[in-house]
Coordinates of C-alpha atoms in Angstrom, one line a residue:
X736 CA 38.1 8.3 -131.3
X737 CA 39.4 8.7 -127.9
X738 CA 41.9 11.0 -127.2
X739 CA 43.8 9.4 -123.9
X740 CA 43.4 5.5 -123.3
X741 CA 39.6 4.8 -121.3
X742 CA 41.5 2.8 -118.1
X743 CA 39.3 -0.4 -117.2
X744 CA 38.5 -1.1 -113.7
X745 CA 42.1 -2.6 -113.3
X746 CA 44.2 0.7 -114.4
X747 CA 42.3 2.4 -111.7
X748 CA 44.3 5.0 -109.2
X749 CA 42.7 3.9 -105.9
X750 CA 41.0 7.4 -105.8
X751 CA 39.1 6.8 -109.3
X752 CA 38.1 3.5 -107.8
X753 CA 36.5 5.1 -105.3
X754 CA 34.0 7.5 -107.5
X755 CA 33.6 4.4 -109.8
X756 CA 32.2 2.6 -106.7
X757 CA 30.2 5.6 -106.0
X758 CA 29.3 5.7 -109.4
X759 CA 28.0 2.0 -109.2
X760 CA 26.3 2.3 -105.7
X761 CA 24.3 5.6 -107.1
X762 CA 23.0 4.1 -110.7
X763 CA 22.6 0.9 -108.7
X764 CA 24.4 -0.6 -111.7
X765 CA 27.9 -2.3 -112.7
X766 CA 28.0 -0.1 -116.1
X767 CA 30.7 2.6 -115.8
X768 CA 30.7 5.0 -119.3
X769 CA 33.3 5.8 -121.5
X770 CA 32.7 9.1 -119.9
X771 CA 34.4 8.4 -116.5
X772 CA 36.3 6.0 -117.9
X773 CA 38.4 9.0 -120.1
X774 CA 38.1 10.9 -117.3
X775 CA 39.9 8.7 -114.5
X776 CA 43.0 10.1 -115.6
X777 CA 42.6 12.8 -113.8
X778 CA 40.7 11.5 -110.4
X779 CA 40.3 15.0 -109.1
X780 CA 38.3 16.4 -112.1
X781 CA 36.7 13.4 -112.2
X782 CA 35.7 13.6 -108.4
X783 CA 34.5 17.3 -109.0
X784 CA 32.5 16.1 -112.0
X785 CA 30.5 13.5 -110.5
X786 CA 29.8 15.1 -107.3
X787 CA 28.3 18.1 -109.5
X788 CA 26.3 15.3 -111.7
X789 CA 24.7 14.2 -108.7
X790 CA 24.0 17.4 -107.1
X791 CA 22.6 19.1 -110.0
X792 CA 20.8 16.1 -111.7
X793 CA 19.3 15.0 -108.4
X794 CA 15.5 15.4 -107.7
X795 CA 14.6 19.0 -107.1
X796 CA 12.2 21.4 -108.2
X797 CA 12.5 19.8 -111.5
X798 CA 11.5 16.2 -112.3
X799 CA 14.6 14.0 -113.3
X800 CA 13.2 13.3 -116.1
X801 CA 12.8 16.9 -117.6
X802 CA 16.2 17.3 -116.3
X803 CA 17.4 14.6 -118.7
X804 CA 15.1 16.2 -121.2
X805 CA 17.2 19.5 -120.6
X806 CA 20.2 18.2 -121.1
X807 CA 19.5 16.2 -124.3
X808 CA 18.3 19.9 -125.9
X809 CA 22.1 21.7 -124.2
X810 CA 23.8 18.8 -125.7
X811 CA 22.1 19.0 -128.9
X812 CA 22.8 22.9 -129.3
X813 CA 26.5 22.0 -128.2
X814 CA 27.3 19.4 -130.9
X815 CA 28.3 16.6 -128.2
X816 CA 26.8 13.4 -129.8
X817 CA 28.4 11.5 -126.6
X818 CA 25.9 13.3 -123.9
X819 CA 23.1 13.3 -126.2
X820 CA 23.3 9.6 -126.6
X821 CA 23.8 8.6 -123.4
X822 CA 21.1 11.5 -121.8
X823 CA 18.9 10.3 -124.6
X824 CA 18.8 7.1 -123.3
X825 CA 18.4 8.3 -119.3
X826 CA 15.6 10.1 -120.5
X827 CA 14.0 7.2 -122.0
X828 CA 14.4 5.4 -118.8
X829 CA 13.0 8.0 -116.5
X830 CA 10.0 8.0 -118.7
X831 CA 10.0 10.2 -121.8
X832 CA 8.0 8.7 -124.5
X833 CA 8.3 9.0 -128.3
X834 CA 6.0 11.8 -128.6
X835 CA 8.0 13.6 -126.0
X836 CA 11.3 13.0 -127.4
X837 CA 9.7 14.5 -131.1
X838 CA 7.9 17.4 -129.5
X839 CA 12.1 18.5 -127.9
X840 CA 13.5 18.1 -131.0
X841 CA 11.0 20.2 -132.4
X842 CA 11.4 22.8 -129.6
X843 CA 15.2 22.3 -130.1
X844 CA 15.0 22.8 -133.9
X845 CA 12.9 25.6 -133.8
X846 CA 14.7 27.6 -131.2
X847 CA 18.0 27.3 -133.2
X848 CA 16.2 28.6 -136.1
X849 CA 14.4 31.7 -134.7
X850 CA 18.0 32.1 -132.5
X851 CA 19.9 32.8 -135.7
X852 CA 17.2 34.7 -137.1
X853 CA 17.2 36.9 -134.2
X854 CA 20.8 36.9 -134.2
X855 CA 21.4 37.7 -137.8
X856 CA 18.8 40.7 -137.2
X857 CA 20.1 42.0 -134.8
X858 CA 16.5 42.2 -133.0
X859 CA 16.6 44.5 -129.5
X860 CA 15.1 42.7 -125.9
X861 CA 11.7 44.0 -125.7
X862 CA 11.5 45.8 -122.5
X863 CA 8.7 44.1 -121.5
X864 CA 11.1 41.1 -121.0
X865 CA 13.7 42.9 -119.1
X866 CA 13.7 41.9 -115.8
X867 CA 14.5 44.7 -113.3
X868 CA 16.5 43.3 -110.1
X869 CA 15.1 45.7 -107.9
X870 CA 11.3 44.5 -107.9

């Protein structure tokens, strides 16, 4: 449950209007999330947010669709069912297939387990893995 009201396009502040429509005119799509929706209520944060949405999630040296990918497995090792639904589902539509969606939860489950196994052992870095700044 919700934890402030989600405004509807009506209970807009004219400056959350504005990202909505910038919102709409990026997705090429009417379909607003919950997401913004909760965060509206502060138009500045939500402002900052989506301009740093689009800049990192934007096409770059990694495909958008591995970037989805990425953030599925961040939002998976963070608990927030919210972002992995709705990253889930922008994965999907940038092209991830079943078999890619199993083989990240595989890589997600796995690295959580050998993460606390490291963890509760209390294993060193390999120097061979340290990077050194100066080369």
């Amino acid at each position: 449950m919700a934890t402030v009201k989600l405004l509807s396009d009506h209970e807009l502040s004219a400056d959350a209007r504005a990202v909505f429509d910038d919102i709409r005119m990026v997705r090429k799509s009417d379909f607003v999330n919950n997401f913004w929706r909760a965060l509206a209520h502060d138009p500045k944060t939500l402002r900052r947010t989506w301009e740093s949405i689009k800049d990192v999630m934007a096409p770059g040296a990694l495909d958008p669709k591995v970037k989805e990918m990425l953030y599925v497995a961040v939002s998976i090792a963070h608990g927030c069912s919210y972002c992995i639904h709705s990253h889930t589902v922008a994965a999907r539509a940038k092209g991830m297939t079943e078999a890619e969606y199993g083989e990240l939860l595989a890589i997600v489950g796995m690295a959580a387990e050998t993460n606390r196994l490291v963890t509760a052992l209390g294993v060193p870095v390999d120097e061979a893995f340290l990077v050194d700044a100066a080369d």
